[in-house]
Amino acid sequence: KNLSPSTPIRCHRLRCSRRPISPNPTPPHTLKLLLLDRDGVVNADVGSPGVIRPSQLLLTPGAGRAVGRAQRDGCHVVLVTNQSCVGKGIIREDELGEIMAEVQRLLLEEDADASLDAIYACTSVDGSGDPRMKPMPGMVLEACRDFGVEGGECAMVGDTARDMQAAQAGGVESRVLVSTGYGFSLMGDRLPSGKNEFINSGKGMPPELSSSLPFVYTENLASALNWLFGDDADTGTVHASTPKGEASADQNII
């Protein structure tokens, strides 16, 4: 949690491992680690080249409450995000740190328990071969290693095929695609049928998404948490003051 934009964003060479994936996605019995994409999941996607200044950030509905809920249930929450705007020279690493600090501030403003335990960011560009860049599982494997969890103890919530592919390749058994961000268009410009839709057939899907079956399709991060925790409402108490952490540009981006 020691967020410092002066800390270099590291790239580790990791071996990719593939674990058997359950044919029917079910929430983990004990969710220990929640992996979240950023743009389109935690905050609204603004299109290319992505968020390049803090003022562009707007949380998706209920995102802060969802993160706070996970923390109240004893689950670590981390961001796993591609940020090629740095590799392209559009923004600097310190500016990325300021944007990440604003994400944390907005989350805590909505729910004082909504602290992020770590931020994993890959700043490489497409075609670089970086094993940390989604759809490669490098950042997923790093997070699982850092928090000492197995694939059956964590879940990935994303809005792109790359998110689902990275989670699958990293052995994450519970994968959730949200309709915010790119999820809506990937699913044929339609919302989920029902609160949570189990997707087992790739008919009509882009091949990169159908290769990541099965997954759950749901409206947004808040509804994803409802599915992952097995109910439709947060029964925890939202603390409106005394946050666990302060929003700061001194956050450690891994």
PDB file of N, CA and C in Angstrom, residues 111-182:
ATOM      1  N   ASP A 111     -16.543   4.577   0.119  1.00  0.00           N
ATOM      2  CA  ASP A 111     -16.599   3.582   1.190  1.00  0.00           C
ATOM      3  C   ASP A 111     -15.237   3.592   1.884  1.00  0.00           C
ATOM      4  N   ALA A 112     -15.220   3.934   3.158  1.00  0.00           N
ATOM      5  CA  ALA A 112     -13.958   4.113   3.875  1.00  0.00           C
ATOM      6  C   ALA A 112     -13.175   2.823   4.069  1.00  0.00           C
ATOM      7  N   ASP A 113     -13.775   1.677   3.757  1.00  0.00           N
ATOM      8  CA  ASP A 113     -13.041   0.408   3.813  1.00  0.00           C
ATOM      9  C   ASP A 113     -12.442   0.024   2.460  1.00  0.00           C
ATOM     10  N   ALA A 114     -12.681   0.829   1.439  1.00  0.00           N
ATOM     11  CA  ALA A 114     -12.351   0.428   0.062  1.00  0.00           C
ATOM     12  C   ALA A 114     -10.892   0.696  -0.302  1.00  0.00           C
ATOM     13  N   SER A 115      -9.988   0.127   0.466  1.00  0.00           N
ATOM     14  CA  SER A 115      -8.568   0.320   0.182  1.00  0.00           C
ATOM     15  C   SER A 115      -8.062  -0.776  -0.750  1.00  0.00           C
ATOM     16  N   LEU A 116      -7.132  -0.415  -1.613  1.00  0.00           N
ATOM     17  CA  LEU A 116      -6.487  -1.367  -2.512  1.00  0.00           C
ATOM     18  C   LEU A 116      -5.225  -1.884  -1.840  1.00  0.00           C
ATOM     19  N   ASP A 117      -5.024  -3.197  -1.887  1.00  0.00           N
ATOM     20  CA  ASP A 117      -3.852  -3.791  -1.254  1.00  0.00           C
ATOM     21  C   ASP A 117      -2.611  -3.708  -2.133  1.00  0.00           C
ATOM     22  N   ALA A 118      -2.786  -3.639  -3.432  1.00  0.00           N
ATOM     23  CA  ALA A 118      -1.648  -3.523  -4.353  1.00  0.00           C
ATOM     24  C   ALA A 118      -2.168  -3.116  -5.720  1.00  0.00           C
ATOM     25  N   ILE A 119      -1.291  -2.522  -6.500  1.00  0.00           N
ATOM     26  CA  ILE A 119      -1.606  -2.176  -7.883  1.00  0.00           C
ATOM     27  C   ILE A 119      -0.521  -2.766  -8.770  1.00  0.00           C
ATOM     28  N   TYR A 120      -0.925  -3.650  -9.680  1.00  0.00           N
ATOM     29  CA  TYR A 120      -0.007  -4.243 -10.654  1.00  0.00           C
ATOM     30  C   TYR A 120      -0.294  -3.584 -11.996  1.00  0.00           C
ATOM     31  N   ALA A 121       0.696  -2.901 -12.538  1.00  0.00           N
ATOM     32  CA  ALA A 121       0.507  -2.184 -13.795  1.00  0.00           C
ATOM     33  C   ALA A 121       1.604  -2.564 -14.771  1.00  0.00           C
ATOM     34  N   CYS A 122       1.209  -2.886 -15.995  1.00  0.00           N
ATOM     35  CA  CYS A 122       2.172  -3.142 -17.063  1.00  0.00           C
ATOM     36  C   CYS A 122       2.145  -1.948 -18.005  1.00  0.00           C
ATOM     37  N   THR A 123       3.287  -1.323 -18.203  1.00  0.00           N
ATOM     38  CA  THR A 123       3.352  -0.117 -19.027  1.00  0.00           C
ATOM     39  C   THR A 123       3.930  -0.384 -20.409  1.00  0.00           C
ATOM     40  N   SER A 124       4.124  -1.651 -20.754  1.00  0.00           N
ATOM     41  CA  SER A 124       4.656  -1.992 -22.076  1.00  0.00           C
ATOM     42  C   SER A 124       3.611  -1.739 -23.158  1.00  0.00           C
ATOM     43  N   VAL A 125       4.049  -1.798 -24.409  1.00  0.00           N
ATOM     44  CA  VAL A 125       3.142  -1.615 -25.541  1.00  0.00           C
ATOM     45  C   VAL A 125       2.860  -2.959 -26.192  1.00  0.00           C
ATOM     46  N   ASP A 126       1.769  -3.028 -26.936  1.00  0.00           N
ATOM     47  CA  ASP A 126       1.426  -4.252 -27.662  1.00  0.00           C
ATOM     48  C   ASP A 126       2.586  -4.674 -28.554  1.00  0.00           C
ATOM     49  N   GLY A 127       2.801  -5.982 -28.608  1.00  0.00           N
ATOM     50  CA  GLY A 127       3.862  -6.505 -29.455  1.00  0.00           C
ATOM     51  C   GLY A 127       5.220  -6.545 -28.797  1.00  0.00           C
ATOM     52  N   SER A 128       5.302  -6.092 -27.539  1.00  0.00           N
ATOM     53  CA  SER A 128       6.595  -6.068 -26.847  1.00  0.00           C
ATOM     54  C   SER A 128       7.010  -7.446 -26.344  1.00  0.00           C
ATOM     55  N   GLY A 129       6.049  -8.361 -26.247  1.00  0.00           N
ATOM     56  CA  GLY A 129       6.349  -9.685 -25.712  1.00  0.00           C
ATOM     57  C   GLY A 129       6.475  -9.717 -24.203  1.00  0.00           C
ATOM     58  N   ASP A 130       6.046  -8.664 -23.532  1.00  0.00           N
ATOM     59  CA  ASP A 130       6.138  -8.593 -22.072  1.00  0.00           C
ATOM     60  C   ASP A 130       5.206  -9.633 -21.449  1.00  0.00           C
ATOM     61  N   PRO A 131       5.731 -10.570 -20.637  1.00  0.00           N
ATOM     62  CA  PRO A 131       4.879 -11.606 -20.042  1.00  0.00           C
ATOM     63  C   PRO A 131       3.921 -11.076 -18.986  1.00  0.00           C
ATOM     64  N   ARG A 132       4.094  -9.814 -18.573  1.00  0.00           N
ATOM     65  CA  ARG A 132       3.179  -9.216 -17.605  1.00  0.00           C
ATOM     66  C   ARG A 132       1.960  -8.610 -18.289  1.00  0.00           C
ATOM     67  N   MET A 133       2.038  -8.384 -19.587  1.00  0.00           N
ATOM     68  CA  MET A 133       0.964  -7.674 -20.276  1.00  0.00           C
ATOM     69  C   MET A 133      -0.186  -8.629 -20.608  1.00  0.00           C
ATOM     70  N   LYS A 134      -1.371  -8.303 -20.094  1.00  0.00           N
ATOM     71  CA  LYS A 134      -2.534  -9.122 -20.451  1.00  0.00           C
ATOM     72  C   LYS A 134      -2.715  -9.108 -21.975  1.00  0.00           C
ATOM     73  N   PRO A 135      -2.981 -10.245 -22.606  1.00  0.00           N
ATOM     74  CA  PRO A 135      -3.543 -11.485 -22.072  1.00  0.00           C
ATOM     75  C   PRO A 135      -2.552 -12.468 -21.463  1.00  0.00           C
ATOM     76  N   MET A 136      -1.269 -12.134 -21.410  1.00  0.00           N
ATOM     77  CA  MET A 136      -0.331 -12.999 -20.705  1.00  0.00           C
ATOM     78  C   MET A 136      -0.627 -12.928 -19.206  1.00  0.00           C
ATOM     79  N   PRO A 137      -0.318 -13.992 -18.459  1.00  0.00           N
ATOM     80  CA  PRO A 137      -0.734 -14.047 -17.056  1.00  0.00           C
ATOM     81  C   PRO A 137       0.279 -13.528 -16.051  1.00  0.00           C
ATOM     82  N   GLY A 138       1.331 -12.835 -16.504  1.00  0.00           N
ATOM     83  CA  GLY A 138       2.396 -12.449 -15.582  1.00  0.00           C
ATOM     84  C   GLY A 138       1.938 -11.725 -14.338  1.00  0.00           C
ATOM     85  N   MET A 139       1.110 -10.690 -14.495  1.00  0.00           N
ATOM     86  CA  MET A 139       0.667  -9.926 -13.324  1.00  0.00           C
ATOM     87  C   MET A 139      -0.250 -10.751 -12.432  1.00  0.00           C
ATOM     88  N   VAL A 140      -1.065 -11.604 -13.031  1.00  0.00           N
ATOM     89  CA  VAL A 140      -1.944 -12.481 -12.249  1.00  0.00           C
ATOM     90  C   VAL A 140      -1.109 -13.426 -11.397  1.00  0.00           C
ATOM     91  N   LEU A 141      -0.080 -14.017 -12.004  1.00  0.00           N
ATOM     92  CA  LEU A 141       0.785 -14.936 -11.272  1.00  0.00           C
ATOM     93  C   LEU A 141       1.555 -14.212 -10.171  1.00  0.00           C
ATOM     94  N   GLU A 142       1.997 -12.997 -10.451  1.00  0.00           N
ATOM     95  CA  GLU A 142       2.683 -12.195  -9.431  1.00  0.00           C
ATOM     96  C   GLU A 142       1.777 -11.976  -8.221  1.00  0.00           C
ATOM     97  N   ALA A 143       0.545 -11.565  -8.492  1.00  0.00           N
ATOM     98  CA  ALA A 143      -0.381 -11.268  -7.400  1.00  0.00           C
ATOM     99  C   ALA A 143      -0.675 -12.516  -6.576  1.00  0.00           C
ATOM    100  N   CYS A 144      -0.912 -13.630  -7.251  1.00  0.00           N
ATOM    101  CA  CYS A 144      -1.185 -14.881  -6.525  1.00  0.00           C
ATOM    102  C   CYS A 144       0.008 -15.280  -5.671  1.00  0.00           C
ATOM    103  N   ARG A 145       1.202 -15.105  -6.223  1.00  0.00           N
ATOM    104  CA  ARG A 145       2.418 -15.418  -5.469  1.00  0.00           C
ATOM    105  C   ARG A 145       2.570 -14.481  -4.279  1.00  0.00           C
ATOM    106  N   ASP A 146       2.384 -13.183  -4.509  1.00  0.00           N
ATOM    107  CA  ASP A 146       2.588 -12.200  -3.444  1.00  0.00           C
ATOM    108  C   ASP A 146       1.623 -12.392  -2.283  1.00  0.00           C
ATOM    109  N   PHE A 147       0.392 -12.824  -2.584  1.00  0.00           N
ATOM    110  CA  PHE A 147      -0.615 -12.984  -1.533  1.00  0.00           C
ATOM    111  C   PHE A 147      -0.797 -14.437  -1.109  1.00  0.00           C
ATOM    112  N   GLY A 148       0.004 -15.331  -1.680  1.00  0.00           N
ATOM    113  CA  GLY A 148       0.013 -16.724  -1.249  1.00  0.00           C
ATOM    114  C   GLY A 148      -1.289 -17.458  -1.478  1.00  0.00           C
ATOM    115  N   VAL A 149      -1.917 -17.243  -2.646  1.00  0.00           N
ATOM    116  CA  VAL A 149      -3.199 -17.890  -2.929  1.00  0.00           C
ATOM    117  C   VAL A 149      -3.097 -18.797  -4.148  1.00  0.00           C
ATOM    118  N   GLU A 150      -3.993 -19.757  -4.210  1.00  0.00           N
ATOM    119  CA  GLU A 150      -4.140 -20.640  -5.363  1.00  0.00           C
ATOM    120  C   GLU A 150      -5.270 -20.121  -6.245  1.00  0.00           C
ATOM    121  N   GLY A 151      -5.345 -20.681  -7.469  1.00  0.00           N
ATOM    122  CA  GLY A 151      -6.351 -20.226  -8.424  1.00  0.00           C
ATOM    123  C   GLY A 151      -7.778 -20.364  -7.943  1.00  0.00           C
ATOM    124  N   GLY A 152      -8.034 -21.366  -7.103  1.00  0.00           N
ATOM    125  CA  GLY A 152      -9.380 -21.574  -6.595  1.00  0.00           C
ATOM    126  C   GLY A 152      -9.762 -20.652  -5.457  1.00  0.00           C
ATOM    127  N   GLU A 153      -8.816 -19.827  -5.004  1.00  0.00           N
ATOM    128  CA  GLU A 153      -9.076 -18.919  -3.888  1.00  0.00           C
ATOM    129  C   GLU A 153      -9.187 -17.463  -4.330  1.00  0.00           C
ATOM    130  N   CYS A 154      -9.153 -17.237  -5.655  1.00  0.00           N
ATOM    131  CA  CYS A 154      -9.212 -15.857  -6.139  1.00  0.00           C
ATOM    132  C   CYS A 154     -10.189 -15.747  -7.304  1.00  0.00           C
ATOM    133  N   ALA A 155     -10.479 -14.527  -7.670  1.00  0.00           N
ATOM    134  CA  ALA A 155     -11.404 -14.265  -8.773  1.00  0.00           C
ATOM    135  C   ALA A 155     -10.903 -13.063  -9.550  1.00  0.00           C
ATOM    136  N   MET A 156     -11.215 -13.061 -10.848  1.00  0.00           N
ATOM    137  CA  MET A 156     -10.854 -11.941 -11.718  1.00  0.00           C
ATOM    138  C   MET A 156     -12.125 -11.300 -12.235  1.00  0.00           C
ATOM    139  N   VAL A 157     -12.211  -9.982 -12.149  1.00  0.00           N
ATOM    140  CA  VAL A 157     -13.318  -9.236 -12.739  1.00  0.00           C
ATOM    141  C   VAL A 157     -12.731  -8.304 -13.791  1.00  0.00           C
ATOM    142  N   GLY A 158     -13.178  -8.460 -15.036  1.00  0.00           N
ATOM    143  CA  GLY A 158     -12.661  -7.645 -16.125  1.00  0.00           C
ATOM    144  C   GLY A 158     -13.739  -7.319 -17.129  1.00  0.00           C
ATOM    145  N   ASP A 159     -13.377  -6.491 -18.114  1.00  0.00           N
ATOM    146  CA  ASP A 159     -14.343  -6.112 -19.150  1.00  0.00           C
ATOM    147  C   ASP A 159     -13.853  -6.458 -20.547  1.00  0.00           C
ATOM    148  N   THR A 160     -12.711  -7.138 -20.655  1.00  0.00           N
ATOM    149  CA  THR A 160     -12.150  -7.459 -21.968  1.00  0.00           C
ATOM    150  C   THR A 160     -11.792  -8.929 -22.065  1.00  0.00           C
ATOM    151  N   ALA A 161     -11.626  -9.386 -23.313  1.00  0.00           N
ATOM    152  CA  ALA A 161     -11.165 -10.752 -23.539  1.00  0.00           C
ATOM    153  C   ALA A 161      -9.787 -10.951 -22.931  1.00  0.00           C
ATOM    154  N   ARG A 162      -8.955  -9.926 -22.986  1.00  0.00           N
ATOM    155  CA  ARG A 162      -7.607 -10.032 -22.412  1.00  0.00           C
ATOM    156  C   ARG A 162      -7.657 -10.329 -20.914  1.00  0.00           C
ATOM    157  N   ASP A 163      -8.605  -9.729 -20.225  1.00  0.00           N
ATOM    158  CA  ASP A 163      -8.743  -9.993 -18.794  1.00  0.00           C
ATOM    159  C   ASP A 163      -9.084 -11.455 -18.550  1.00  0.00           C
ATOM    160  N   MET A 164     -10.036 -11.975 -19.315  1.00  0.00           N
ATOM    161  CA  MET A 164     -10.451 -13.359 -19.151  1.00  0.00           C
ATOM    162  C   MET A 164      -9.323 -14.317 -19.533  1.00  0.00           C
ATOM    163  N   GLN A 165      -8.590 -13.999 -20.597  1.00  0.00           N
ATOM    164  CA  GLN A 165      -7.490 -14.854 -21.037  1.00  0.00           C
ATOM    165  C   GLN A 165      -6.368 -14.883 -20.003  1.00  0.00           C
ATOM    166  N   ALA A 166      -6.023 -13.723 -19.467  1.00  0.00           N
ATOM    167  CA  ALA A 166      -4.954 -13.668 -18.466  1.00  0.00           C
ATOM    168  C   ALA A 166      -5.336 -14.452 -17.221  1.00  0.00           C
ATOM    169  N   ALA A 167      -6.592 -14.319 -16.800  1.00  0.00           N
ATOM    170  CA  ALA A 167      -7.055 -15.048 -15.623  1.00  0.00           C
ATOM    171  C   ALA A 167      -7.031 -16.550 -15.868  1.00  0.00           C
ATOM    172  N   GLN A 168      -7.520 -16.971 -17.021  1.00  0.00           N
ATOM    173  CA  GLN A 168      -7.540 -18.399 -17.328  1.00  0.00           C
ATOM    174  C   GLN A 168      -6.123 -18.964 -17.386  1.00  0.00           C
ATOM    175  N   ALA A 169      -5.230 -18.258 -18.069  1.00  0.00           N
ATOM    176  CA  ALA A 169      -3.848 -18.726 -18.189  1.00  0.00           C
ATOM    177  C   ALA A 169      -3.142 -18.746 -16.838  1.00  0.00           C
ATOM    178  N   GLY A 170      -3.571 -17.873 -15.925  1.00  0.00           N
ATOM    179  CA  GLY A 170      -2.982 -17.837 -14.591  1.00  0.00           C
ATOM    180  C   GLY A 170      -3.634 -18.784 -13.608  1.00  0.00           C
ATOM    181  N   GLY A 171      -4.597 -19.587 -14.070  1.00  0.00           N
ATOM    182  CA  GLY A 171      -5.229 -20.576 -13.208  1.00  0.00           C
ATOM    183  C   GLY A 171      -6.350 -20.060 -12.345  1.00  0.00           C
ATOM    184  N   VAL A 172      -6.851 -18.855 -12.627  1.00  0.00           N
ATOM    185  CA  VAL A 172      -7.952 -18.292 -11.836  1.00  0.00           C
ATOM    186  C   VAL A 172      -9.252 -18.942 -12.290  1.00  0.00           C
ATOM    187  N   GLU A 173      -9.908 -19.638 -11.396  1.00  0.00           N
ATOM    188  CA  GLU A 173     -11.081 -20.423 -11.774  1.00  0.00           C
ATOM    189  C   GLU A 173     -12.358 -19.597 -11.856  1.00  0.00           C
ATOM    190  N   SER A 174     -12.477 -18.559 -11.065  1.00  0.00           N
ATOM    191  CA  SER A 174     -13.686 -17.725 -11.074  1.00  0.00           C
ATOM    192  C   SER A 174     -13.403 -16.461 -11.867  1.00  0.00           C
ATOM    193  N   ARG A 175     -14.029 -16.382 -13.050  1.00  0.00           N
ATOM    194  CA  ARG A 175     -13.786 -15.256 -13.950  1.00  0.00           C
ATOM    195  C   ARG A 175     -15.119 -14.581 -14.260  1.00  0.00           C
ATOM    196  N   VAL A 176     -15.143 -13.256 -14.138  1.00  0.00           N
ATOM    197  CA  VAL A 176     -16.382 -12.505 -14.314  1.00  0.00           C
ATOM    198  C   VAL A 176     -16.147 -11.394 -15.328  1.00  0.00           C
ATOM    199  N   LEU A 177     -16.977 -11.372 -16.365  1.00  0.00           N
ATOM    200  CA  LEU A 177     -16.958 -10.305 -17.369  1.00  0.00           C
ATOM    201  C   LEU A 177     -18.098  -9.347 -17.060  1.00  0.00           C
ATOM    202  N   VAL A 178     -17.794  -8.044 -17.015  1.00  0.00           N
ATOM    203  CA  VAL A 178     -18.832  -7.052 -16.730  1.00  0.00           C
ATOM    204  C   VAL A 178     -19.227  -6.317 -18.005  1.00  0.00           C
ATOM    205  N   SER A 179     -20.464  -5.833 -18.038  1.00  0.00           N
ATOM    206  CA  SER A 179     -20.972  -5.158 -19.239  1.00  0.00           C
ATOM    207  C   SER A 179     -20.487  -3.722 -19.346  1.00  0.00           C
ATOM    208  N   THR A 180     -19.942  -3.177 -18.256  1.00  0.00           N
ATOM    209  CA  THR A 180     -19.333  -1.852 -18.329  1.00  0.00           C
ATOM    210  C   THR A 180     -18.052  -1.958 -19.152  1.00  0.00           C
ATOM    211  N   GLY A 181     -17.571  -0.856 -19.680  1.00  0.00           N
ATOM    212  CA  GLY A 181     -16.380  -0.923 -20.525  1.00  0.00           C
ATOM    213  C   GLY A 181     -16.675  -1.645 -21.828  1.00  0.00           C
ATOM    214  N   TYR A 182     -15.785  -2.565 -22.211  1.00  0.00           N
ATOM    215  CA  TYR A 182     -15.915  -3.275 -23.481  1.00  0.00           C
ATOM    216  C   TYR A 182     -16.794  -4.522 -23.400  1.00  0.00           C
TER     217      TYR A 182
END
